[in-house]
């Protein structure tokens, strides 16, 4: 009897261990971000690909590919777009929403931005200058 109870307790512990390890309280906010928009994304025109990943406790996205026209446009400002961090220090601000800053290479400026995850494979990025002049871009997940 004692051996059977011990085996049952051990089996219960092994069954519940993965659930306990995956609790959001222990994972913290960075884990929720990582599971949602970490990955490689392309813009609607397929002219830029970015890789989104944690940067500290926040999320950032860096250009990993650009078409020749985009490379030339940014190079005219003496910058290389490959390796450029476009989405910076995004913090979760609500369900499926993050706020941070967006670097706009063709204007050489940084503006406030919001990322909204529309579904698992679609991001909506909105950037605003002076809170009035806003642009929206959509990104599709590649991987």
Tab-separated table of C-alpha atoms in Angstrom:
chain	number	residue	atom	x	y	z
A	1	UNK	CA	0.000	0.000	0.000
A	2	UNK	CA	2.784	2.417	0.964
A	3	UNK	CA	4.598	1.693	-2.304
A	4	UNK	CA	1.435	2.302	-4.367
A	5	UNK	CA	0.753	5.698	-2.728
A	6	UNK	CA	4.385	6.727	-3.355
A	7	UNK	CA	4.091	5.725	-7.005
A	8	UNK	CA	0.828	7.646	-7.382
A	9	UNK	CA	2.373	10.753	-5.831
A	10	UNK	CA	5.416	10.466	-8.073
A	11	UNK	CA	3.228	10.042	-11.164
A	12	UNK	CA	1.124	13.051	-10.161
A	13	UNK	CA	4.251	15.150	-9.624
A	14	UNK	CA	5.603	14.213	-13.069
A	15	UNK	CA	2.254	14.948	-14.697
A	16	UNK	CA	1.891	18.367	-13.047
A	17	UNK	CA	5.535	19.473	-13.386
A	18	UNK	CA	5.209	20.794	-16.975
A	19	UNK	CA	2.114	22.776	-15.979
A	20	UNK	CA	3.921	24.310	-13.018
A	21	UNK	CA	6.946	25.187	-15.140
A	22	UNK	CA	4.809	27.002	-17.699
A	23	UNK	CA	2.960	29.302	-15.313
A	24	UNK	CA	2.898	32.928	-16.493
A	25	UNK	CA	3.716	34.258	-13.023
A	26	UNK	CA	7.120	32.604	-13.097
A	27	UNK	CA	7.711	33.343	-16.769
A	28	UNK	CA	7.160	37.090	-16.444
A	29	UNK	CA	6.103	39.497	-19.196
A	30	UNK	CA	9.101	38.790	-21.450
A	31	UNK	CA	7.949	35.185	-21.924
A	32	UNK	CA	4.517	36.324	-23.122
A	33	UNK	CA	6.177	38.632	-25.662
A	34	UNK	CA	8.581	35.972	-26.881
A	35	UNK	CA	5.780	33.506	-27.562
A	36	UNK	CA	3.842	36.020	-29.644
A	37	UNK	CA	5.861	38.064	-32.149
A	38	UNK	CA	9.375	36.682	-31.997
A	39	UNK	CA	10.327	35.653	-35.507
A	40	UNK	CA	11.009	36.916	-39.016
A	41	UNK	CA	8.537	39.292	-40.685
A	42	UNK	CA	8.209	40.948	-44.105
A	43	UNK	CA	6.457	44.180	-44.956
A	44	UNK	CA	3.483	44.220	-47.346
A	45	UNK	CA	5.607	45.177	-50.369
A	46	UNK	CA	8.235	42.561	-49.478
A	47	UNK	CA	10.980	45.197	-49.565
A	48	UNK	CA	12.222	44.663	-45.984
A	49	UNK	CA	12.484	41.640	-43.678
A	50	UNK	CA	12.973	42.111	-39.932
A	51	UNK	CA	13.839	39.742	-37.136
A	52	UNK	CA	11.923	40.403	-33.916
A	53	UNK	CA	13.501	39.200	-30.687
A	54	UNK	CA	13.792	40.116	-27.026
A	55	UNK	CA	16.153	42.956	-26.183
A	56	UNK	CA	16.420	42.843	-22.421
A	57	UNK	CA	12.896	42.714	-20.979
A	58	UNK	CA	11.453	44.335	-24.121
A	59	UNK	CA	11.136	43.475	-27.808
A	60	UNK	CA	13.076	44.896	-30.765
A	61	UNK	CA	13.272	44.167	-34.487
A	62	UNK	CA	16.316	44.426	-36.741
A	63	UNK	CA	16.500	44.448	-40.549
A	64	UNK	CA	17.965	41.204	-41.880
A	65	UNK	CA	17.149	41.690	-45.598
A	66	UNK	CA	16.146	44.539	-47.913
A	67	UNK	CA	15.662	44.840	-51.660
A	68	UNK	CA	18.181	46.815	-53.727
A	69	UNK	CA	16.010	49.930	-54.032
A	70	UNK	CA	15.544	50.161	-50.249
A	71	UNK	CA	19.260	49.570	-49.628
A	72	UNK	CA	20.147	52.353	-52.086
A	73	UNK	CA	17.627	54.771	-50.562
A	74	UNK	CA	19.074	54.335	-47.063
A	75	UNK	CA	22.669	54.280	-48.372
A	76	UNK	CA	22.052	57.757	-49.807
A	77	UNK	CA	21.923	58.904	-46.162
A	78	UNK	CA	25.235	57.148	-45.431
A	79	UNK	CA	23.574	54.278	-43.558
A	80	UNK	CA	23.387	50.535	-44.100
A	81	UNK	CA	19.860	49.258	-43.534
A	82	UNK	CA	20.977	45.672	-42.905
A	83	UNK	CA	21.451	45.316	-39.154
A	84	UNK	CA	19.512	48.513	-38.447
A	85	UNK	CA	17.132	48.272	-35.487
A	86	UNK	CA	13.782	49.643	-36.706
A	87	UNK	CA	11.548	48.679	-33.767
A	88	UNK	CA	13.080	49.600	-30.411
A	89	UNK	CA	12.251	48.858	-26.783
A	90	UNK	CA	8.664	47.716	-27.245
A	91	UNK	CA	6.918	47.022	-23.933
A	92	UNK	CA	3.654	45.159	-23.614
A	93	UNK	CA	0.901	47.737	-23.039
A	94	UNK	CA	-2.218	45.595	-23.351
A	95	UNK	CA	-3.538	42.383	-24.832
A	96	UNK	CA	-1.690	41.859	-28.132
A	97	UNK	CA	-0.297	45.415	-28.015
A	98	UNK	CA	3.170	46.888	-27.398
A	99	UNK	CA	4.483	50.443	-27.315
A	100	UNK	CA	7.999	51.617	-28.126
A	101	UNK	CA	9.862	53.646	-30.712
A	102	UNK	CA	10.229	53.223	-34.463
A	103	UNK	CA	13.263	54.351	-36.437
A	104	UNK	CA	12.282	55.625	-39.903
A	105	UNK	CA	15.446	55.314	-42.034
A	106	UNK	CA	14.255	57.308	-45.060
A	107	UNK	CA	13.514	60.274	-42.772
A	108	UNK	CA	16.375	59.558	-40.337
A	109	UNK	CA	14.096	60.031	-37.341
A	110	UNK	CA	12.724	58.116	-34.376
A	111	UNK	CA	9.018	58.304	-33.566
A	112	UNK	CA	6.656	56.724	-31.027
A	113	UNK	CA	5.060	53.504	-32.151
A	114	UNK	CA	2.529	50.818	-31.375
A	115	UNK	CA	2.603	47.180	-32.459
A	116	UNK	CA	-0.681	45.294	-32.511
A	117	UNK	CA	-0.766	41.588	-33.164
A	118	UNK	CA	-3.826	41.108	-35.379
A	119	UNK	CA	-3.350	37.340	-35.529
A	120	UNK	CA	-0.460	34.905	-35.186
A	121	UNK	CA	0.910	35.871	-38.620
A	122	UNK	CA	0.027	39.572	-38.941
A	123	UNK	CA	1.425	42.610	-37.153
A	124	UNK	CA	0.146	46.139	-37.490
A	125	UNK	CA	2.803	48.765	-36.755
A	126	UNK	CA	1.762	52.369	-36.330
A	127	UNK	CA	4.186	55.218	-35.877
A	128	UNK	CA	3.254	58.793	-35.073
A	129	UNK	CA	5.215	62.040	-35.181
A	130	UNK	CA	3.988	64.742	-32.794
A	131	UNK	CA	1.031	62.486	-32.045
A	132	UNK	CA	-0.695	63.637	-35.240
A	133	UNK	CA	1.159	62.484	-38.330
A	134	UNK	CA	0.781	58.707	-38.317
A	135	UNK	CA	1.575	55.881	-40.714
A	136	UNK	CA	0.538	52.257	-40.487
A	137	UNK	CA	2.447	49.292	-41.879
A	138	UNK	CA	1.476	45.637	-41.855
A	139	UNK	CA	3.982	42.814	-41.482
A	140	UNK	CA	3.487	39.145	-42.358
A	141	UNK	CA	5.289	36.352	-40.514
A	142	UNK	CA	7.878	34.478	-42.584
A	143	UNK	CA	9.086	32.197	-39.781
